[in-house]
mmCIF file of N, CA and C in Angstrom:
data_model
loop_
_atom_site.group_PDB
_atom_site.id
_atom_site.type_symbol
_atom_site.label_atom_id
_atom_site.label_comp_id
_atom_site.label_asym_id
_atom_site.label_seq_id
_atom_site.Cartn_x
_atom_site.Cartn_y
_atom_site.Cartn_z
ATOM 1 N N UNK A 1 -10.275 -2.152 14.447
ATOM 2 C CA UNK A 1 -9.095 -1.394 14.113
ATOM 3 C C UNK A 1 -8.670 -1.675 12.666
ATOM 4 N N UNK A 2 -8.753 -2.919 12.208
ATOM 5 C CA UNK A 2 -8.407 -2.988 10.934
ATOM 6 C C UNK A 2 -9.164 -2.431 9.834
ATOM 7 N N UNK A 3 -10.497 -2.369 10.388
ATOM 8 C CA UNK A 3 -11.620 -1.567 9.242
ATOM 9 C C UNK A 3 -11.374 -0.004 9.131
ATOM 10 N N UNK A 4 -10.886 0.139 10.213
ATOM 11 C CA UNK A 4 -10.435 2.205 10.604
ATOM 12 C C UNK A 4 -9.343 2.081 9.806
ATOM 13 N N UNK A 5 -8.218 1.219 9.590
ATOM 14 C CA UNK A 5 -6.857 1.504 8.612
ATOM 15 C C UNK A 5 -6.794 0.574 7.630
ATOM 16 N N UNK A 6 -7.857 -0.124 7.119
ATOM 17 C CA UNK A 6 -7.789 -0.884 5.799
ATOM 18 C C UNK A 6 -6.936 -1.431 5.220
ATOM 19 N N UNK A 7 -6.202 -2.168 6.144
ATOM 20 C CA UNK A 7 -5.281 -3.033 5.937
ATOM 21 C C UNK A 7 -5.856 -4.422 5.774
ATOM 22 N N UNK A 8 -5.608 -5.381 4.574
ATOM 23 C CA UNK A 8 -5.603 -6.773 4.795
ATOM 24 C C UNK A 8 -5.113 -7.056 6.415
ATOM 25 N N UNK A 9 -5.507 -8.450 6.662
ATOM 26 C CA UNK A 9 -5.056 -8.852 7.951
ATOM 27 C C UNK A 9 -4.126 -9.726 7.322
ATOM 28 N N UNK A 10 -4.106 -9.761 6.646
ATOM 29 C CA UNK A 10 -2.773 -10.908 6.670
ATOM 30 C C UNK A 10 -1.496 -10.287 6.300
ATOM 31 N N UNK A 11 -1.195 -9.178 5.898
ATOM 32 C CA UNK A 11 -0.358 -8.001 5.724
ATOM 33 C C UNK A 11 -0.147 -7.656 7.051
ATOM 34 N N UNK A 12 -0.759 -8.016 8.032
ATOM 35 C CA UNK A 12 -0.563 -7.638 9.354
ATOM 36 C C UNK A 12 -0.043 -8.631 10.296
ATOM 37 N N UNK A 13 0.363 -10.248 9.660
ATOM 38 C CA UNK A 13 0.683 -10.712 10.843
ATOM 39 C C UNK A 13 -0.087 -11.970 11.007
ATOM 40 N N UNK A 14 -1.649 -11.744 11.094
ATOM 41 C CA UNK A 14 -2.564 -12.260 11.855
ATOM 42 C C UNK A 14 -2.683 -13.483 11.187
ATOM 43 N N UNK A 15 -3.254 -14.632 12.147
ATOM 44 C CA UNK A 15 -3.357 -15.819 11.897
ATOM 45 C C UNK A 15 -4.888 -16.715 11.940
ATOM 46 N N UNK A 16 -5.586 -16.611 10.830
ATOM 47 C CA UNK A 16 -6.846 -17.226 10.448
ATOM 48 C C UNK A 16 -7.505 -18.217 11.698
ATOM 49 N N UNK A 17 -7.949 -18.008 12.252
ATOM 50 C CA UNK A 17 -8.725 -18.961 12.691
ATOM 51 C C UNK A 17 -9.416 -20.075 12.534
ATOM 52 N N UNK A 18 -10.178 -19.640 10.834
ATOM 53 C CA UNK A 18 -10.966 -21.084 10.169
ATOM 54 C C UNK A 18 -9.617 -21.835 9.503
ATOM 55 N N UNK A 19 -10.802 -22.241 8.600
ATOM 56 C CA UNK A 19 -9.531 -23.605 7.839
ATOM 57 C C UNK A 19 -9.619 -22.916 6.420
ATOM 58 N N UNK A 20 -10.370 -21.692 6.082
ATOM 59 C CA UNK A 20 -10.032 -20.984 4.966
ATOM 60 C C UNK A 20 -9.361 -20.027 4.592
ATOM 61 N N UNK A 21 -8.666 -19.533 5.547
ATOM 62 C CA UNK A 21 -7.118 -18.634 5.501
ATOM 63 C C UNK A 21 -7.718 -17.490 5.189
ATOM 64 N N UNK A 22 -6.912 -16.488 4.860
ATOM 65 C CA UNK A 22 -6.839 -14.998 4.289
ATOM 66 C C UNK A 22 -6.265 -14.911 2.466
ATOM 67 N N UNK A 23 -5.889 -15.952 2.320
ATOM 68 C CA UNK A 23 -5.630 -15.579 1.034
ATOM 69 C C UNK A 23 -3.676 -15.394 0.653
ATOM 70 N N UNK A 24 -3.262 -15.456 -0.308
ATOM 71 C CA UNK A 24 -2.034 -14.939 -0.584
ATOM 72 C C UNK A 24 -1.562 -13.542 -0.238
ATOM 73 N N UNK A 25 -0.517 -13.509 0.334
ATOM 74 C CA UNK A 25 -0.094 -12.023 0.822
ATOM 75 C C UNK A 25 0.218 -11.269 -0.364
ATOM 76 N N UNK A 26 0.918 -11.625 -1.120
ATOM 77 C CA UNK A 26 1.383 -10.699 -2.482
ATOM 78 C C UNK A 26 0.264 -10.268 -3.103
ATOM 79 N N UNK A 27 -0.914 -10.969 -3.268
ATOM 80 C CA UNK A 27 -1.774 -10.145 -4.367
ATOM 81 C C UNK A 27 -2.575 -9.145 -3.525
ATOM 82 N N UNK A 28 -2.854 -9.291 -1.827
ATOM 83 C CA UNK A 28 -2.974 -8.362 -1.149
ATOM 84 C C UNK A 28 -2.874 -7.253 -0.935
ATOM 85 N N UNK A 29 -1.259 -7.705 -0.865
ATOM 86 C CA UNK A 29 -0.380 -6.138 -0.775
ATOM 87 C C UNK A 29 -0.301 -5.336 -2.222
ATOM 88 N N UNK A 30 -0.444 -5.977 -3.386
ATOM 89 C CA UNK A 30 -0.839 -5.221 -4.734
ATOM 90 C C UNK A 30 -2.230 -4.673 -4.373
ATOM 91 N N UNK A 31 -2.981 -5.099 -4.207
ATOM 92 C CA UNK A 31 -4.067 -4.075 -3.919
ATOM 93 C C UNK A 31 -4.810 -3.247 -3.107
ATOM 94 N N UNK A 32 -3.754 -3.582 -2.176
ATOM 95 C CA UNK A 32 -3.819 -2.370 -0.707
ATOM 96 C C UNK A 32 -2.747 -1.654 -1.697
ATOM 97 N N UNK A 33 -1.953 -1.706 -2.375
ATOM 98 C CA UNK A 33 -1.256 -0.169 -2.597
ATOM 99 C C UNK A 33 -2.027 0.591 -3.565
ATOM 100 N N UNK A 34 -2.803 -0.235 -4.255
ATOM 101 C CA UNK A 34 -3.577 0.488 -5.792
ATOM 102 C C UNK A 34 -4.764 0.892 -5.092
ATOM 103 N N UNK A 35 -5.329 0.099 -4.796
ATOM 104 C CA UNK A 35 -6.848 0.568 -3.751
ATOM 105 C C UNK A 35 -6.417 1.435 -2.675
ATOM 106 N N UNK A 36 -5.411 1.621 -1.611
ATOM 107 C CA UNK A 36 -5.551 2.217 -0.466
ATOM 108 C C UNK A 36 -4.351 3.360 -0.688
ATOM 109 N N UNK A 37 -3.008 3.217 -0.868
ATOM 110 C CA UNK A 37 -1.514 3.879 -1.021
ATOM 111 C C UNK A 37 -1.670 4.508 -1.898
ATOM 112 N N UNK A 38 -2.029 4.308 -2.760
ATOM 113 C CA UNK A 38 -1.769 5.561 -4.397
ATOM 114 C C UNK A 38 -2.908 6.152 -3.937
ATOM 115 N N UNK A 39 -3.876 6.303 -4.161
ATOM 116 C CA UNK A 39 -5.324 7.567 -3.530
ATOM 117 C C UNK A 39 -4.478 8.103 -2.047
ATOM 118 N N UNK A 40 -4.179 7.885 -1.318
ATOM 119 C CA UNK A 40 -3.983 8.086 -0.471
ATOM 120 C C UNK A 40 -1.984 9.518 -0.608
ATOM 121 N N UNK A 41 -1.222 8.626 -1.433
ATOM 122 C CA UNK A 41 -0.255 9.612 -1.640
ATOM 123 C C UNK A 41 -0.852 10.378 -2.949
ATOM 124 N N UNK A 42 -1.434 10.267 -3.533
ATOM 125 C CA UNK A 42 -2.041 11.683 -4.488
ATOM 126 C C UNK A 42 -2.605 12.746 -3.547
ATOM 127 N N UNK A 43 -3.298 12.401 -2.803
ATOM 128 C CA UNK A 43 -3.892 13.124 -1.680
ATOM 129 C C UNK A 43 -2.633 14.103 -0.972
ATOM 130 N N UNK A 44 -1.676 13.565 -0.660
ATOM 131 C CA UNK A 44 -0.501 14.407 0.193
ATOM 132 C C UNK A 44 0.273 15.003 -1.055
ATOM 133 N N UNK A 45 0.231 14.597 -2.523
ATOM 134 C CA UNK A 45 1.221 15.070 -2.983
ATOM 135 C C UNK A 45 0.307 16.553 -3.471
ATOM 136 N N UNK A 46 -0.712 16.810 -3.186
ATOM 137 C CA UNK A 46 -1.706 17.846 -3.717
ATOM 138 C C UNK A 46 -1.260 18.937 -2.744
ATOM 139 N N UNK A 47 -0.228 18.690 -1.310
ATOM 140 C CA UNK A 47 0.525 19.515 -0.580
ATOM 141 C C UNK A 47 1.194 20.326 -1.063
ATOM 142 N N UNK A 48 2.373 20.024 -2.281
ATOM 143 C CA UNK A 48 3.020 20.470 -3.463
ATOM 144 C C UNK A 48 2.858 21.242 -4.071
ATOM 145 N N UNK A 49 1.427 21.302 -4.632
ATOM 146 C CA UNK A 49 0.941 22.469 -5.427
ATOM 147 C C UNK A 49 0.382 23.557 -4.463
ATOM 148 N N UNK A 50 -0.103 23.113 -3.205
ATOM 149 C CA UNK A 50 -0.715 24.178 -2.286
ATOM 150 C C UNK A 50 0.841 25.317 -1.787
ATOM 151 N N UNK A 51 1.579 24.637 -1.622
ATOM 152 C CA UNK A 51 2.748 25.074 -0.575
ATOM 153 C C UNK A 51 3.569 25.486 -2.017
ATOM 154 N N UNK A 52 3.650 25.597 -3.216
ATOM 155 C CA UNK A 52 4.305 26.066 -4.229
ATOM 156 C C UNK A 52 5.863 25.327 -4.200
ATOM 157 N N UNK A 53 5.842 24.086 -3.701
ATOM 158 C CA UNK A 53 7.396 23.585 -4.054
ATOM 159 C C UNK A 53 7.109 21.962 -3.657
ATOM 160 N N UNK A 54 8.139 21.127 -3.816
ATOM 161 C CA UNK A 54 7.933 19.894 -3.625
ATOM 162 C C UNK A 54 8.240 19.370 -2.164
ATOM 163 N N UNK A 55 7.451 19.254 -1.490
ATOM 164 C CA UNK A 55 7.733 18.860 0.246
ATOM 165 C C UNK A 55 7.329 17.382 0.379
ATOM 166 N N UNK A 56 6.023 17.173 -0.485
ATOM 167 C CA UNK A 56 5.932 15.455 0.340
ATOM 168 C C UNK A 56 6.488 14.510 -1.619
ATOM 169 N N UNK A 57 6.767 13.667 -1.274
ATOM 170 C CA UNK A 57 7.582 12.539 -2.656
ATOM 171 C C UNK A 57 7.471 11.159 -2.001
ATOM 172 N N UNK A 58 6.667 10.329 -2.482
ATOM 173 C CA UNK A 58 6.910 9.109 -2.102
ATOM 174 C C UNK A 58 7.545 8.238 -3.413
ATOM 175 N N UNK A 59 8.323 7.111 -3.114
ATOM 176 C CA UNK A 59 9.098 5.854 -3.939
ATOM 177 C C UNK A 59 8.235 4.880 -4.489
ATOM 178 N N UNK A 60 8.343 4.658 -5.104
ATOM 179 C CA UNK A 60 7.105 3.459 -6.219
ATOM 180 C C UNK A 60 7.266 2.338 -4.848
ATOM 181 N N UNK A 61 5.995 1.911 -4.527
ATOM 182 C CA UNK A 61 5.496 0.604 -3.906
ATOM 183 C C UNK A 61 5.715 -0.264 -4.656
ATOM 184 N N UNK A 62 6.958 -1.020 -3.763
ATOM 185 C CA UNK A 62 7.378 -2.865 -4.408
ATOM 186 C C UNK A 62 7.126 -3.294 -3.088
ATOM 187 N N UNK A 63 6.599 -4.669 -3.377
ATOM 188 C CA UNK A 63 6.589 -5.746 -2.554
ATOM 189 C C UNK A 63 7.522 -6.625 -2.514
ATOM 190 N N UNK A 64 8.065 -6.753 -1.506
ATOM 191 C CA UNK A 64 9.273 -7.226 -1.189
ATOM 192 C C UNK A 64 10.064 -9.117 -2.010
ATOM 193 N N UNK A 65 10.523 -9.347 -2.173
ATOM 194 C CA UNK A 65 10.341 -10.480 -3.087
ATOM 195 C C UNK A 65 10.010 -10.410 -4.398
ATOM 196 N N UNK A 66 9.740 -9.386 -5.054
ATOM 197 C CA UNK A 66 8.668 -9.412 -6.166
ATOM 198 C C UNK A 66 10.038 -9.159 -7.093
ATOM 199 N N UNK A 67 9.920 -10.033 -8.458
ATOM 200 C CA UNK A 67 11.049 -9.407 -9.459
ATOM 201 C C UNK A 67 10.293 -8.399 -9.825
ATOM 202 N N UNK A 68 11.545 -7.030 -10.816
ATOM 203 C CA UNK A 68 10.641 -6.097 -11.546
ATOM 204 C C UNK A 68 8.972 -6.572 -12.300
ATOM 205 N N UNK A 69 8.761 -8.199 -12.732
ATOM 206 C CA UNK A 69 7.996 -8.137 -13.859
ATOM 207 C C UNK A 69 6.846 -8.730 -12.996
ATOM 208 N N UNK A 70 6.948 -9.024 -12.003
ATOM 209 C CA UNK A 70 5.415 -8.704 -11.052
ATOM 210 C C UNK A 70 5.698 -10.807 -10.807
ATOM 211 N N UNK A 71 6.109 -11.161 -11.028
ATOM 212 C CA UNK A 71 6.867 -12.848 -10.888
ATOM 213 C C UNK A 71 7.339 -12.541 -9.308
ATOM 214 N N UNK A 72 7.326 -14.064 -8.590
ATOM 215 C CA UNK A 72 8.498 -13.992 -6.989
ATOM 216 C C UNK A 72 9.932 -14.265 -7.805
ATOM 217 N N UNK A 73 10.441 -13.340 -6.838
ATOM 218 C CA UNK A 73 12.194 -13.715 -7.147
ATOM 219 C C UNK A 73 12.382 -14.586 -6.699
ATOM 220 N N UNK A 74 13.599 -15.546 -7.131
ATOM 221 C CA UNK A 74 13.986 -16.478 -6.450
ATOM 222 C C UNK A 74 15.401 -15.959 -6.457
ATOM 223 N N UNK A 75 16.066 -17.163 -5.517
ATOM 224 C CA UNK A 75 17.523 -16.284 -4.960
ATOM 225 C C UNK A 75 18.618 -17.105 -5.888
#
């Protein structure tokens, strides 16, 4: 299931089994949105030009925690 929706697993929750983990979630989720989310909303926003008006709009992908300059926020 995860290979059918190309999601990191660790963006999902899931918990490593070995003793070598999955990796950091933040640089993950930066490249599930550049690799998987942006191809993916260019694709729907090509709806727009078919249908002659603006119907699908998605919001810039932030990762949650993240200051604007790509740094973790702290509180």
């Amino acid at each position: 299931m995860l290979a059918a929706h190309r999601v990191p697993p660790q963006l999902l929750g899931l918990v490593p089994t070995g003793t070598t983990g999955f990796g950091s979630v933040i640089p993950a989720a930066q490249v599930f949105a550049v690799n998987e989310l942006q191809p993916l909303q260019t694709r729907f926003q090509q709806l727009n030009e078919w249908v002659g008006q603006e119907v699908v709009t998605f919001d810039d992908y932030k990762v949650a925690g993240l200051a604007a300059n790509g740094t973790i926020a702290t509180s």
